[in-house]
Tab-separated table of C-alpha atoms in Angstrom:
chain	number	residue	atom	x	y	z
A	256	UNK	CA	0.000	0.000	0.000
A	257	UNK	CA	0.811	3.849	0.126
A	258	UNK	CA	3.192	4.455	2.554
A	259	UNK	CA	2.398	7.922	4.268
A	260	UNK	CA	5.152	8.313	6.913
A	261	UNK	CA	8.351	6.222	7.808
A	262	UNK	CA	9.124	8.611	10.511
A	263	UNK	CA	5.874	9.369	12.133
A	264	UNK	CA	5.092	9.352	15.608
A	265	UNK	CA	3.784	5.905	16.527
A	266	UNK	CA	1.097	4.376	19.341
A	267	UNK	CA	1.022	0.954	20.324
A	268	UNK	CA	-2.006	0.011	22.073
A	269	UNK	CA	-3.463	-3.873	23.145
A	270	UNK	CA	-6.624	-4.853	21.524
A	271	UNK	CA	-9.725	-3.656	23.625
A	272	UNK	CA	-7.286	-0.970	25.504
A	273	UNK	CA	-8.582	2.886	25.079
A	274	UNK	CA	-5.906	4.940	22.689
A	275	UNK	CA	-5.366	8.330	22.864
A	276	UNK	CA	-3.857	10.306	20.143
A	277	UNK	CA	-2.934	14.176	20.176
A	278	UNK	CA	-2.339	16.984	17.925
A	279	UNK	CA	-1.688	20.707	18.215
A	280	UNK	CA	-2.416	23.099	15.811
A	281	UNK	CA	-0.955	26.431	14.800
A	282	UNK	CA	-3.591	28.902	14.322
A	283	UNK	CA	-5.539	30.137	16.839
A	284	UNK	CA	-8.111	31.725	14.570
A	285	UNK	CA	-9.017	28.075	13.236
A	286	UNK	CA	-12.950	27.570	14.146
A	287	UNK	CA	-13.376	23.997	13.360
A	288	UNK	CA	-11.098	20.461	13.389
A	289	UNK	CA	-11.372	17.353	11.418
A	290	UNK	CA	-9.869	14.123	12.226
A	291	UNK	CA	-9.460	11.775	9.579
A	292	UNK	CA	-8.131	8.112	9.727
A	293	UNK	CA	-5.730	6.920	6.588
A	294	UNK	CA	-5.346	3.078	6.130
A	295	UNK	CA	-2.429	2.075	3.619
A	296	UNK	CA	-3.433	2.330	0.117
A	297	UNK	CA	-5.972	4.662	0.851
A	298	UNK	CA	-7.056	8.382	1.196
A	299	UNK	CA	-8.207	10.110	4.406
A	300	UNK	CA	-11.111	9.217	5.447
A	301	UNK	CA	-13.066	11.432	7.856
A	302	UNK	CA	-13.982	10.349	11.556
A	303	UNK	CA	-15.361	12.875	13.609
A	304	UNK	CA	-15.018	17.420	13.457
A	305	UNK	CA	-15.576	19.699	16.312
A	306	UNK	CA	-16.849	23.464	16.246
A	307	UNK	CA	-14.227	25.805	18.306
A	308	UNK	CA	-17.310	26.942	20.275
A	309	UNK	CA	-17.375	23.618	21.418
A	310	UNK	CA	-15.085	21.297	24.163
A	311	UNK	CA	-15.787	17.712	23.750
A	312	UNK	CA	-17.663	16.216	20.938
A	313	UNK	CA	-18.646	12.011	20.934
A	314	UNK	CA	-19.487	9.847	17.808
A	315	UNK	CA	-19.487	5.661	18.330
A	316	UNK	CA	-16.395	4.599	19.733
A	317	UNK	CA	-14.647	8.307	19.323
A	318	UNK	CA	-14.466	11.460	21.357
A	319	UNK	CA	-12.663	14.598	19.996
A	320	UNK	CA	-11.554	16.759	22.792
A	321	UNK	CA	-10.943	20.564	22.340
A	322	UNK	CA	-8.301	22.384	24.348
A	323	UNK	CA	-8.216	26.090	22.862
A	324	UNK	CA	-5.901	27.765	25.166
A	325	UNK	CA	-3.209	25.763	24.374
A	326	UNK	CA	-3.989	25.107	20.809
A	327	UNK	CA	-4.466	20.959	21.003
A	328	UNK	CA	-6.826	18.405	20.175
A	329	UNK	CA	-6.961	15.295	21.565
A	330	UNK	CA	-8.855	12.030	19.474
A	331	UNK	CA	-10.158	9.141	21.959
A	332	UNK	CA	-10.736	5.648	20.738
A	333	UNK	CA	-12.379	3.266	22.892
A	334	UNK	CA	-11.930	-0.314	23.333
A	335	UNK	CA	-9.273	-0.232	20.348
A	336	UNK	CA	-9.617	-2.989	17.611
A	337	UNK	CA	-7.306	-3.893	15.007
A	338	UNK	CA	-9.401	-2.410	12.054
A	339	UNK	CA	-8.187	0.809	14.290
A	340	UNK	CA	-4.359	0.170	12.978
A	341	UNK	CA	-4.377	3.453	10.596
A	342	UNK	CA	-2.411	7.016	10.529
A	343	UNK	CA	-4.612	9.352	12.185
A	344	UNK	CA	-4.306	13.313	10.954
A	345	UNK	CA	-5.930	16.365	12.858
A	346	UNK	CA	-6.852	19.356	10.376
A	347	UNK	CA	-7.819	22.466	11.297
A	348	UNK	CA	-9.803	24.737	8.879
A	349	UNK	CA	-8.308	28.121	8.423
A	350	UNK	CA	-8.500	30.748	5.734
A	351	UNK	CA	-11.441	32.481	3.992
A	352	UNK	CA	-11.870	29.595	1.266
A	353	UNK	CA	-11.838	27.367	4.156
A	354	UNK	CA	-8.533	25.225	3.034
A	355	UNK	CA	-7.884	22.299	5.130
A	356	UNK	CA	-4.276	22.081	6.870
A	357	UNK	CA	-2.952	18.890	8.013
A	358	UNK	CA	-0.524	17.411	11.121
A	359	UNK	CA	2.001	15.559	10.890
A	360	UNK	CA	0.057	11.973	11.653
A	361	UNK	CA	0.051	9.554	14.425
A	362	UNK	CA	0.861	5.636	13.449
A	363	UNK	CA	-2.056	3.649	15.681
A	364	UNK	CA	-0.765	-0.096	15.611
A	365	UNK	CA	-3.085	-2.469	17.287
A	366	UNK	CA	-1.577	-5.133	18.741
A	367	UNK	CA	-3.963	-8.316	18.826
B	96	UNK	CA	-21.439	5.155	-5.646
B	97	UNK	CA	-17.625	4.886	-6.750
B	98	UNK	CA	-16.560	7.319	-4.734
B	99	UNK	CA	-13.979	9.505	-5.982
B	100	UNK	CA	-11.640	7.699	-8.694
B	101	UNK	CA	-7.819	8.412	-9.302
B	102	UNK	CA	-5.575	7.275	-12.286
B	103	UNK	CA	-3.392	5.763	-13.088
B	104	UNK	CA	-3.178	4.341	-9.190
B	105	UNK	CA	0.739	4.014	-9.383
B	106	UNK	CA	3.525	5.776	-11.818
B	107	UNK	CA	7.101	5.613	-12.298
B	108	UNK	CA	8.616	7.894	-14.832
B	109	UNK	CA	11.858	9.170	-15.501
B	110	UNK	CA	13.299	12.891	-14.841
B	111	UNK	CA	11.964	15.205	-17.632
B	112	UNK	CA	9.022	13.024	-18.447
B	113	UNK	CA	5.341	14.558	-18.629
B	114	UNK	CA	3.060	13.068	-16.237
B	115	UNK	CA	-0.503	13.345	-16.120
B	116	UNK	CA	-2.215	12.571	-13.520
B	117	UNK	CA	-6.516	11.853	-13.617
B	118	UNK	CA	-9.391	12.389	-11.270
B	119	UNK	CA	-13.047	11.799	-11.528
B	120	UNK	CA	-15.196	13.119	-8.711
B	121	UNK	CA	-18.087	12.066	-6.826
B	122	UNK	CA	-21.025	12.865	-9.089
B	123	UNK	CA	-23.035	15.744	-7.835
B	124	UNK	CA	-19.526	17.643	-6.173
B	125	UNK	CA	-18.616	20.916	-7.078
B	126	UNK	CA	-15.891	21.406	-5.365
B	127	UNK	CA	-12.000	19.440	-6.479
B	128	UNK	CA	-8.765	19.564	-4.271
B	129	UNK	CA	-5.829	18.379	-5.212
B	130	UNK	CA	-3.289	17.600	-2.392
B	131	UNK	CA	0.490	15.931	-2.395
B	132	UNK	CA	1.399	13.707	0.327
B	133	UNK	CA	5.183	12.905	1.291
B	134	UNK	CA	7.092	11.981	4.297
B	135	UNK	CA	8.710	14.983	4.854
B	136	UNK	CA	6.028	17.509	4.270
B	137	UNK	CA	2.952	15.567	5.233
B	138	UNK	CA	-0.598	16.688	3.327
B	139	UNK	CA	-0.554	19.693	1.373
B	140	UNK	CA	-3.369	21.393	-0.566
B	141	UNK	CA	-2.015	21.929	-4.448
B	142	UNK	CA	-5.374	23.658	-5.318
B	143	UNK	CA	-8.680	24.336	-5.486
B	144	UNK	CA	-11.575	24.149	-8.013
B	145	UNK	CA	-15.252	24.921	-7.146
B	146	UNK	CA	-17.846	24.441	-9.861
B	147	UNK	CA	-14.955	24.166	-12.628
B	148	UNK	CA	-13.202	27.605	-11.740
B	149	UNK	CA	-9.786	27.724	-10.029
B	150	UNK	CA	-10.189	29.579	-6.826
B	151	UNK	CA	-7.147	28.833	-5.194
B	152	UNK	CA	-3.759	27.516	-6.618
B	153	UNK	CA	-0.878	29.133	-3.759
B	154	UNK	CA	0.173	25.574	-3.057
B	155	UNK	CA	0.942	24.722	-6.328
B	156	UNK	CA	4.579	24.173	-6.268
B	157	UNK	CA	6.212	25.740	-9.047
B	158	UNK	CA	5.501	26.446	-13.008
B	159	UNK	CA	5.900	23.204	-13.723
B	160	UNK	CA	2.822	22.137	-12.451
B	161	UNK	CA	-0.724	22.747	-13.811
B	162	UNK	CA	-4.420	21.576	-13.099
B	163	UNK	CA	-7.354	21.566	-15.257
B	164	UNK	CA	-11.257	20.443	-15.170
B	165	UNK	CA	-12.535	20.844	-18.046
B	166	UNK	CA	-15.746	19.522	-16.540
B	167	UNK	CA	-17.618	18.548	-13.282
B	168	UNK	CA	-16.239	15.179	-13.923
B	169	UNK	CA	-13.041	15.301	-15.153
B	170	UNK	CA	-9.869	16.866	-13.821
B	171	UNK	CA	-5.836	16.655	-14.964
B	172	UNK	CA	-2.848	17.257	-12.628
B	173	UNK	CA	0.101	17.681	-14.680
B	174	UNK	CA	4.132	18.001	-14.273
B	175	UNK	CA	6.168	19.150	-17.296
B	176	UNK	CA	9.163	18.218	-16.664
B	177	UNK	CA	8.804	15.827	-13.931
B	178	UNK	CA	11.802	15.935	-11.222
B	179	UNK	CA	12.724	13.503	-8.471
B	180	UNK	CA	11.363	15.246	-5.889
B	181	UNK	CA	8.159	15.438	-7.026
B	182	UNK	CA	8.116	11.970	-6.037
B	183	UNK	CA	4.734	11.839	-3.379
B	184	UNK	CA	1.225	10.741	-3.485
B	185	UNK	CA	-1.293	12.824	-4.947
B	186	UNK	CA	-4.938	12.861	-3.880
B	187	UNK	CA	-7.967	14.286	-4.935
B	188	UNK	CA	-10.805	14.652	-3.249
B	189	UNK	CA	-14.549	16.249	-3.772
B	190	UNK	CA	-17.118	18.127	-1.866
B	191	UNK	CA	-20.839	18.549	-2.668
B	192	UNK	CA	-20.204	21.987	-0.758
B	193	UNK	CA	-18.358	25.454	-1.917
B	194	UNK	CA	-16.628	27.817	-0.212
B	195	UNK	CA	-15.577	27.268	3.332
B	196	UNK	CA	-17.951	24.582	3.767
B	197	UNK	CA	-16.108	22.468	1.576
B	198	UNK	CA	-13.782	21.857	3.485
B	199	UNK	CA	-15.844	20.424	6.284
B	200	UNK	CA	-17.456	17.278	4.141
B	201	UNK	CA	-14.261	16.203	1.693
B	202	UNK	CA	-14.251	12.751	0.547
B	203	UNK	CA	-10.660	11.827	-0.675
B	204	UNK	CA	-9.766	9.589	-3.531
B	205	UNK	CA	-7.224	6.199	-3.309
B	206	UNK	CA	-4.289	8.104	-4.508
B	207	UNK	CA	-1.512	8.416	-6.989
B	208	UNK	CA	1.736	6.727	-5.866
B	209	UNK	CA	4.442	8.810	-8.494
B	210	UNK	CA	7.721	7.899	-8.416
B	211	UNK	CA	10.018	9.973	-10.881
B	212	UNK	CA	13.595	8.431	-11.109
């Protein structure tokens, strides 16, 4: 498949464990965040986006937490399963056309 | 539905070489982004077409790179003359949204692996 990172930051978790995976972002202005999940050989694919006027947002099995003094989001993934094993990438929307701006990525390997 | 399709899905070409690079978006979209992916510079936006029109192509690398969509399902990413390190995946993706919305509901395509040697 693609590769998308030989050098990325990596998280091991055990199946069924909770995994927690963080990102800060750079502009302060940025009013809403995106995380998407990337599997090899495949685009980003979106998980769950949070409004800045907003802390804490839960969809099944993911919580996006919003920390806007110091600029980080956090993504929460309960009872991790192997089908988790991706690179995860925060974006935050910024600009007046709205363009998207990636992290870095997170490597989530599930161990079984 | 298909989803959004790339092609070709891998492509190795030598230095100078043309390459041409193919998207067809979700039916319906009106909005096409173009984004390179490598190791060292992670996801960038290339540019940005909404309903056919260019709106915004600051991330486009250099003069040797151009985009085109002809039509609401059809666009071209091309390199003229292609150099090592434009070596990355490519992505395109598609929104049924314009403007800033668009960039809340993207759906992204499989990819173009290009390897120029």
């Amino acid at each position: 498949g693609e590769s998308v990172g030989l050098h990325l930051p990596t998280l091991s978790v055990q199946e069924g464990d909770n995994s927690i995976i963080n990102c800060a972002y750079s502009n302060s202005a940025s009013d809403y965040f995106i995380w998407y999940k990337q599997e090899s050989g495949k685009g980003p694919q979106f998980i769950i986006d949070i409004r800045s006027n907003m802390d804490k947002r839960q969809g099944q099995r993911v919580t996006v937490l919003l920390n806007k003094t110091v600029k980080h989001l956090s993504l929460q993934i309960a009872a991790t399963q192997p089908g988790d094993s991706a690179v995860y990438f925060c974006a935050e929307v910024g600009g007046s056309q709205g363009n998207l701006i990636f992290g870095k990525g997170t490597k989530l390997s599930v161990k079984p | 539905d298909a989803g959004v399709i790339q092609s070709p899905r891998h492509e190795v070409t030598e230095m100078g070489q043309e390459v041409t690079l193919r998207c067809k978006p979700i039916s319906g979209h009106n909005s096409l982004f173009w984004y390179r992916q490598t190791m060292m510079r992670g996801l960038e936006l290339l540019i940005y077409f909404n309903n056919n029109v260019p709106i915004d192509d600051s991330g486009m690398p250099e003069d040797r790179f151009s985009a085109k969509m002809p039509n609401a399902s059809f666009s071209t990413l091309k390199i003229q003359p292609s150099e090592p390190r434009d070596s990355a995946v490519y992505f395109c993706a598609s929104s049924k949204k314009t403007g800033r919305q668009a960039a809340y509901e993207q759906y992204f395509g499989p990819g173009t692996r290009l390897t120029v040697t």
